[in-house]
Tab-separated table of C-alpha atoms and ligand atoms in Angstrom:
chain	number	residue	atom	x	y	z
A	909	MET	CA	82.721	70.481	66.292
A	910	ILE	CA	81.026	73.233	68.258
A	911	TYR	CA	78.109	73.439	70.708
A	912	LEU	CA	75.163	75.697	69.867
A	913	ASN	CA	71.985	75.838	71.966
A	914	GLY	CA	72.177	72.271	73.206
A	915	GLU	CA	73.430	70.627	70.002
A	916	TYR	CA	76.871	69.594	68.763
A	917	MET	CA	77.598	70.322	65.097
A	918	PRO	CA	80.374	71.293	62.659
A	919	ILE	CA	81.049	75.053	62.896
A	920	GLU	CA	80.047	75.479	59.216
A	921	GLU	CA	76.495	74.408	60.091
A	922	ALA	CA	76.096	76.822	63.029
A	923	ARG	CA	73.569	79.638	62.407
A	924	ILE	CA	72.506	82.558	64.610
A	925	PRO	CA	69.582	84.910	63.725
A	926	VAL	CA	70.613	88.468	62.831
A	927	LEU	CA	68.382	89.863	65.607
A	928	ASP	CA	70.415	88.068	68.243
A	929	ARG	CA	71.226	90.752	70.823
A	930	GLY	CA	74.823	89.571	70.832
A	931	PHE	CA	75.049	90.675	67.190
A	932	ILE	CA	72.940	93.848	67.570
A	933	PHE	CA	74.282	95.192	70.877
A	934	GLY	CA	77.161	92.967	72.001
A	935	ASP	CA	74.644	92.003	74.718
A	936	GLY	CA	76.400	88.956	76.101
A	937	VAL	CA	79.231	87.616	78.197
A	938	TYR	CA	81.912	85.016	77.633
A	939	GLU	CA	84.351	82.821	79.472
A	940	PHE	CA	87.549	81.081	78.450
A	941	VAL	CA	88.658	77.857	80.117
A	942	PRO	CA	92.221	76.675	79.441
A	943	VAL	CA	92.684	72.912	79.175
A	944	PHE	CA	96.124	71.382	79.704
A	945	GLU	CA	96.757	67.742	78.785
A	946	ARG	CA	92.949	67.515	78.398
A	947	VAL	CA	92.341	68.599	82.005
A	948	PRO	CA	90.474	71.929	82.510
A	949	PHE	CA	92.456	74.292	84.761
A	950	ARG	CA	90.531	75.828	87.701
A	951	LEU	CA	87.191	74.799	86.231
A	952	HIS	CA	85.183	75.817	89.281
A	953	GLU	CA	86.719	79.309	89.330
A	954	HIS	CA	85.931	79.826	85.630
A	955	PHE	CA	82.346	78.660	86.161
A	956	ALA	CA	81.988	81.012	89.139
A	957	ARG	CA	83.295	83.956	87.094
A	958	LEU	CA	80.857	83.159	84.255
A	959	GLU	CA	78.049	83.054	86.793
A	960	ARG	CA	79.100	86.476	88.168
A	961	SER	CA	79.270	88.003	84.656
A	962	LEU	CA	75.819	86.632	83.777
A	963	ALA	CA	74.304	87.825	87.065
A	964	ALA	CA	75.792	91.304	86.562
A	965	VAL	CA	73.956	91.703	83.236
A	966	LYS	CA	70.868	89.737	84.316
A	967	ILE	CA	71.136	86.868	81.846
A	968	PRO	CA	69.971	83.572	83.412
A	969	ASN	CA	72.749	80.985	83.605
A	970	PRO	CA	71.881	78.199	81.139
A	971	PHE	CA	74.442	75.864	82.763
A	972	SER	CA	74.834	73.982	85.991
A	973	GLU	CA	78.488	73.419	86.861
A	974	ALA	CA	78.052	69.747	85.842
A	975	THR	CA	76.720	70.577	82.344
A	976	PHE	CA	79.422	73.251	81.931
A	977	ALA	CA	82.050	70.571	82.673
A	978	ALA	CA	80.307	68.012	80.428
A	979	VAL	CA	80.318	70.364	77.403
A	980	ILE	CA	84.030	71.036	77.920
A	981	ASP	CA	84.763	67.299	78.157
A	982	LYS	CA	82.831	66.493	74.990
A	983	LEU	CA	84.406	69.276	72.877
A	984	VAL	CA	87.903	68.599	74.197
A	985	ALA	CA	87.570	64.853	73.489
A	986	ALA	CA	86.574	65.605	69.866
A	987	HIS	CA	89.686	67.719	69.236
A	988	PRO	CA	93.166	66.332	68.482
A	989	SER	CA	95.137	68.869	70.597
A	990	ALA	CA	95.970	68.013	74.223
A	991	ASN	CA	96.073	71.715	75.163
A	992	GLN	CA	92.972	73.674	74.251
A	993	GLY	CA	91.060	76.815	75.118
A	994	VAL	CA	87.288	76.495	75.426
A	995	TYR	CA	85.256	79.665	74.761
A	996	PHE	CA	81.728	79.994	76.147
A	997	HIS	CA	79.681	82.814	74.549
A	998	ILE	CA	76.248	83.476	76.020
A	999	THR	CA	74.016	86.249	74.702
A	1000	ARG	CA	70.627	87.435	75.982
A	1001	GLY	CA	68.934	85.875	72.941
A	1002	VAL	CA	66.898	86.972	69.910
A	1003	ALA	CA	64.379	89.866	70.072
A	1004	PRO	CA	63.203	92.961	68.137
A	1005	ARG	CA	65.797	95.726	68.514
A	1006	ASP	CA	65.217	97.640	71.756
A	1007	HIS	CA	67.757	99.037	74.217
A	1008	SER	CA	65.896	97.775	77.298
A	1009	PHE	CA	66.470	94.137	78.197
A	1010	PRO	CA	63.360	92.231	77.008
A	1011	LYS	CA	61.993	89.730	79.539
A	1012	GLY	CA	61.741	85.992	79.083
A	1013	LEU	CA	64.297	85.467	76.295
A	1014	THR	CA	66.126	82.194	75.828
A	1015	PRO	CA	69.881	82.893	75.893
A	1016	THR	CA	71.936	81.903	72.864
A	1017	VAL	CA	74.765	79.601	73.947
A	1018	PHE	CA	77.777	78.962	71.758
A	1019	VAL	CA	80.854	76.999	72.835
A	1020	MET	CA	83.978	76.223	70.806
A	1021	ALA	CA	87.362	74.680	71.570
A	1022	ASN	CA	90.563	75.813	69.876
A	1023	PRO	CA	94.169	74.646	70.203
A	1024	LEU	CA	95.908	76.622	72.944
A	1025	THR	CA	98.843	78.760	71.865
A	1026	LEU	CA	101.270	78.702	74.771
A	1027	PRO	CA	104.120	81.224	75.233
A	1028	THR	CA	107.266	80.460	73.267
A	1029	GLN	CA	110.564	79.825	75.078
A	1030	LYS	CA	111.801	83.121	73.605
A	1031	GLN	CA	108.879	84.975	75.226
A	1032	VAL	CA	109.644	83.315	78.564
A	1033	ASP	CA	113.387	84.022	78.314
A	1034	GLU	CA	113.214	87.549	76.894
A	1035	GLY	CA	109.863	88.916	78.034
A	1036	LEU	CA	107.391	90.996	76.054
A	1037	ALA	CA	107.373	94.524	74.682
A	1038	VAL	CA	104.203	96.491	75.449
A	1039	ALA	CA	102.760	99.925	74.770
A	1040	VAL	CA	101.170	101.935	77.593
A	1041	ARG	CA	97.882	103.710	76.822
A	1042	GLU	CA	95.058	105.508	78.596
A	1043	ASP	CA	92.298	103.022	79.432
A	1044	ILE	CA	89.398	104.107	77.210
A	1045	ARG	CA	87.123	101.158	78.070
A	1046	TRP	CA	83.853	101.324	80.038
A	1047	LEU	CA	83.650	101.304	83.827
A	1048	ARG	CA	82.489	97.677	84.299
A	1049	CYS	CA	85.635	95.866	83.219
A	1050	ASP	CA	84.906	93.275	85.948
A	1051	ILE	CA	82.217	91.837	83.621
A	1052	LYS	CA	83.603	89.564	80.898
A	1053	SER	CA	81.445	91.217	78.265
A	1054	THR	CA	81.554	90.208	74.610
A	1055	SER	CA	81.641	93.946	73.767
A	1056	LEU	CA	85.398	94.172	73.332
A	1057	LEU	CA	85.708	97.072	70.898
A	1058	GLY	CA	87.810	99.188	73.304
A	1059	HIS	CA	90.136	96.233	73.924
A	1060	CYS	CA	90.417	95.579	70.174
A	1061	MET	CA	91.181	99.240	69.335
A	1062	LEU	CA	93.875	99.462	71.997
A	1063	ARG	CA	95.470	96.112	71.145
A	1064	THR	CA	95.494	96.941	67.418
A	1065	GLU	CA	97.355	100.182	68.128
A	1066	ALA	CA	99.918	98.268	70.191
A	1067	THR	CA	100.461	95.466	67.676
A	1068	GLY	CA	100.855	98.140	64.982
A	1069	GLU	CA	103.861	99.349	66.981
A	1070	GLY	CA	105.305	95.821	67.169
A	1071	CYS	CA	104.130	95.267	70.774
A	1072	ALA	CA	102.575	92.062	72.094
A	1073	GLU	CA	100.145	93.755	74.510
A	1074	VAL	CA	98.893	97.109	75.679
A	1075	VAL	CA	99.099	98.042	79.369
A	1076	LEU	CA	96.384	100.434	80.488
A	1077	VAL	CA	96.346	103.330	82.931
A	1078	ARG	CA	93.291	105.270	84.048
A	1079	ASP	CA	93.566	108.637	85.793
A	1080	GLY	CA	97.212	107.979	86.701
A	1081	PHE	CA	96.726	104.410	87.996
A	1082	LEU	CA	97.492	101.017	86.439
A	1083	THR	CA	94.396	98.980	85.550
A	1084	GLU	CA	95.326	95.891	83.472
A	1085	ALA	CA	96.163	94.958	79.861
A	1086	SER	CA	93.776	94.292	76.958
A	1087	SER	CA	93.556	90.564	77.737
A	1088	SER	CA	95.727	90.096	80.837
A	1089	ASN	CA	96.248	91.380	84.370
A	1090	VAL	CA	99.395	93.307	85.257
A	1091	LEU	CA	101.471	93.202	88.453
A	1092	VAL	CA	104.468	95.342	89.320
A	1093	VAL	CA	107.559	94.731	91.489
A	1094	LYS	CA	108.691	97.916	93.205
A	1095	ASP	CA	111.306	98.025	95.991
A	1096	GLY	CA	111.103	94.210	96.197
A	1097	VAL	CA	107.333	94.210	96.845
A	1098	VAL	CA	104.830	92.781	94.348
A	1099	LEU	CA	102.079	95.379	93.852
A	1100	CYS	CA	98.713	93.993	92.748
A	1101	PRO	CA	95.913	96.324	91.557
A	1102	PRO	CA	92.720	95.580	93.526
A	1103	LYS	CA	89.966	93.529	91.891
A	1104	ASP	CA	87.426	96.313	91.509
A	1105	HIS	CA	85.172	97.385	88.608
A	1106	LEU	CA	88.186	98.595	86.577
A	1107	ILE	CA	89.759	95.193	85.913
A	1108	LEU	CA	88.711	91.672	85.046
A	1109	PRO	CA	89.264	89.396	88.055
A	1110	GLY	CA	91.763	87.069	86.386
A	1111	ILE	CA	91.902	83.431	87.423
A	1112	SER	CA	95.684	83.519	86.850
A	1113	TYR	CA	95.927	86.703	88.958
A	1114	ASP	CA	94.318	84.750	91.811
A	1115	VAL	CA	96.782	81.902	91.311
A	1116	ILE	CA	99.637	84.401	91.632
A	1117	LEU	CA	98.096	85.920	94.790
A	1118	GLU	CA	97.822	82.444	96.308
A	1119	LEU	CA	101.448	81.649	95.437
A	1120	LEU	CA	102.654	84.981	96.859
A	1121	ALA	CA	100.841	84.247	100.141
A	1122	VAL	CA	101.891	80.578	100.415
A	1123	HIS	CA	105.556	81.377	99.687
A	1124	ARG	CA	105.506	84.484	101.891
A	1125	ILE	CA	106.669	86.787	99.111
A	1126	ALA	CA	106.153	90.450	100.056
A	1127	HIS	CA	103.119	91.832	98.237
A	1128	GLU	CA	100.422	94.464	98.575
A	1129	VAL	CA	96.979	94.602	96.983
A	1130	ARG	CA	96.427	98.309	96.387
A	1131	PRO	CA	96.079	100.878	93.594
A	1132	VAL	CA	99.347	101.135	91.649
A	1133	ARG	CA	100.398	104.559	90.441
A	1134	GLU	CA	101.521	105.024	86.830
A	1135	ALA	CA	104.853	106.308	88.186
A	1136	GLU	CA	105.326	103.000	90.070
A	1137	LEU	CA	104.577	101.084	86.868
A	1138	ARG	CA	107.051	103.136	84.855
A	1139	GLY	CA	109.739	102.961	87.566
A	1140	ALA	CA	109.264	99.244	88.378
A	1141	GLU	CA	112.077	96.696	88.770
A	1142	GLU	CA	109.836	94.044	87.198
A	1143	VAL	CA	106.429	94.056	85.504
A	1144	TRP	CA	104.456	90.823	85.079
A	1145	ILE	CA	101.517	90.003	82.912
A	1146	THR	CA	99.174	87.115	83.781
A	1147	SER	CA	96.461	85.272	81.846
A	1148	SER	CA	95.184	81.785	81.131
A	1149	THR	CA	97.255	81.540	77.940
A	1150	LYS	CA	100.437	83.091	79.405
A	1151	ASP	CA	100.403	81.938	83.067
A	1152	VAL	CA	102.848	84.685	83.912
A	1153	LEU	CA	105.276	86.433	81.557
A	1154	ALA	CA	107.669	89.317	82.135
A	1155	ILE	CA	107.246	92.667	80.432
A	1156	THR	CA	110.748	93.809	79.586
A	1157	ARG	CA	110.044	96.865	77.412
A	1158	MET	CA	107.380	99.512	77.915
A	1159	ASP	CA	106.924	102.202	75.277
A	1160	GLY	CA	110.352	101.286	73.903
A	1161	LYS	CA	112.179	101.682	77.254
A	1162	PRO	CA	113.641	98.764	79.236
A	1163	VAL	CA	111.915	97.629	82.432
A	1164	GLY	CA	114.640	97.292	85.111
A	1165	ASP	CA	117.694	95.907	83.335
A	1166	GLY	CA	115.567	94.837	80.354
A	1167	ARG	CA	115.663	91.124	81.301
A	1168	PRO	CA	112.996	89.032	83.081
A	1169	GLY	CA	113.702	89.476	86.788
A	1170	PRO	CA	114.446	86.924	89.550
A	1171	LEU	CA	111.014	87.165	91.207
A	1172	PHE	CA	109.352	86.567	87.842
A	1173	ARG	CA	111.476	83.446	87.224
A	1174	ARG	CA	110.550	82.072	90.641
A	1175	MET	CA	106.878	82.797	90.093
A	1176	ARG	CA	106.833	81.177	86.648
A	1177	THR	CA	108.383	77.984	88.043
A	1178	LEU	CA	105.858	77.891	90.895
A	1179	PHE	CA	102.957	78.489	88.494
A	1180	SER	CA	104.078	75.773	86.051
A	1181	ALA	CA	104.391	73.282	88.916
A	1182	LEU	CA	100.732	73.883	89.826
A	1183	LYS	CA	99.608	72.784	86.368
A	1184	THR	CA	101.624	69.558	86.420
A	1185	PRO	CA	99.727	66.970	88.455
A	1186	PRO	CA	102.002	65.358	91.087
A	1187	GLU	CA	103.426	61.952	90.119
A	1188	LYS	CA	101.458	59.055	91.581
A	1189	PRO	CA	103.619	57.455	94.317
A	1190	ALA	CA	105.040	54.165	93.034
A	1191	HIS	CA	103.351	51.112	94.469
A	1192	ARG	CA	105.947	49.492	96.658
A	1193	GLY	CA	104.236	46.161	97.114
A	1194	SER	CA	105.579	45.408	100.598
A	1195	PRO	CA	102.914	44.199	103.066
A	1196	GLU	CA	102.994	47.288	105.276
A	1197	HIS	CA	102.122	49.431	102.254
A	1198	ASP	CA	99.344	47.220	100.930
B	1272	PMP	N1	91.982	90.992	81.884
B	1272	PMP	C1	91.313	90.888	80.719
B	1272	PMP	C2	90.706	92.120	80.137
B	1272	PMP	C3	91.195	89.654	80.071
B	1272	PMP	O1	90.523	89.548	78.911
B	1272	PMP	C4	91.814	88.514	80.644
B	1272	PMP	C5	91.731	87.183	79.940
B	1272	PMP	N2	90.541	86.519	80.272
B	1272	PMP	C6	92.499	88.655	81.858
B	1272	PMP	C7	92.563	89.918	82.453
B	1272	PMP	C8	93.167	87.485	82.514
B	1272	PMP	O2	92.212	86.585	83.035
B	1272	PMP	P1	92.549	85.040	83.185
B	1272	PMP	O3	93.756	84.938	84.069
B	1272	PMP	O4	91.349	84.448	83.826
B	1272	PMP	O5	92.834	84.503	81.826
């Protein structure tokens, strides 16, 4: 079952007119909400990011936070998997082909839930191999645009070389990866590229920043030079489907000693603990606790 413009239906019945600006121009934005054990993770933060993407391209937000949550609940309940990823795709709507944004369109809203593919134990234990490429994407990577051709070209090149992801550098500085943020450990300090127009502000990136601050782990938010990336002790990749994973090979060369590092292992444990709701305290039944 999917959601299209206010109705729930089987995906086979969903139809979108060919003049939809999402089809013609990639004129739309999307959001992806991970759901663990049927509970959406950081729902408010995902809604806020969708709102920022829509505002940046001047598409009115068709959702309140309550309806956004209600659509997730309904799609997740209809699906057998406990862990799911819910995609929201919102385009400007249907109009005669014209580069300028037409006024007064009704956005097209499509939402689907898919089973979530979580990292394998091998990926956690051994890390990922990535390729490093020049970032050829546009200069508004902070908008979660549905126009992902640059991402797709880069990722396809990397997977063709047997790599799981492609890490991007622009003008000698690390930006991010095709569908993840990238952090680097250099001289024991976690280096985090700033959330500017060159990267997507990842919800998992923010989780890592919070954990670094709470656990007083040395870190700096600042531009990261390509040389620091290539000479790092550890490189981490973060996203809603990965939490945090280690990159252990870049362009065929080992990162550090080629094994996931100690700071990564600590961070992964801390991240996983956040997603597991604390056990309810057992009811003790004695009068002073009633
Ligand atoms: N950068 C890009 C380009 C992405 O597509 C994603 C995945 N949404 C991320 C970073 C990571 O964001 P998040 O942690 O919210 O999944």
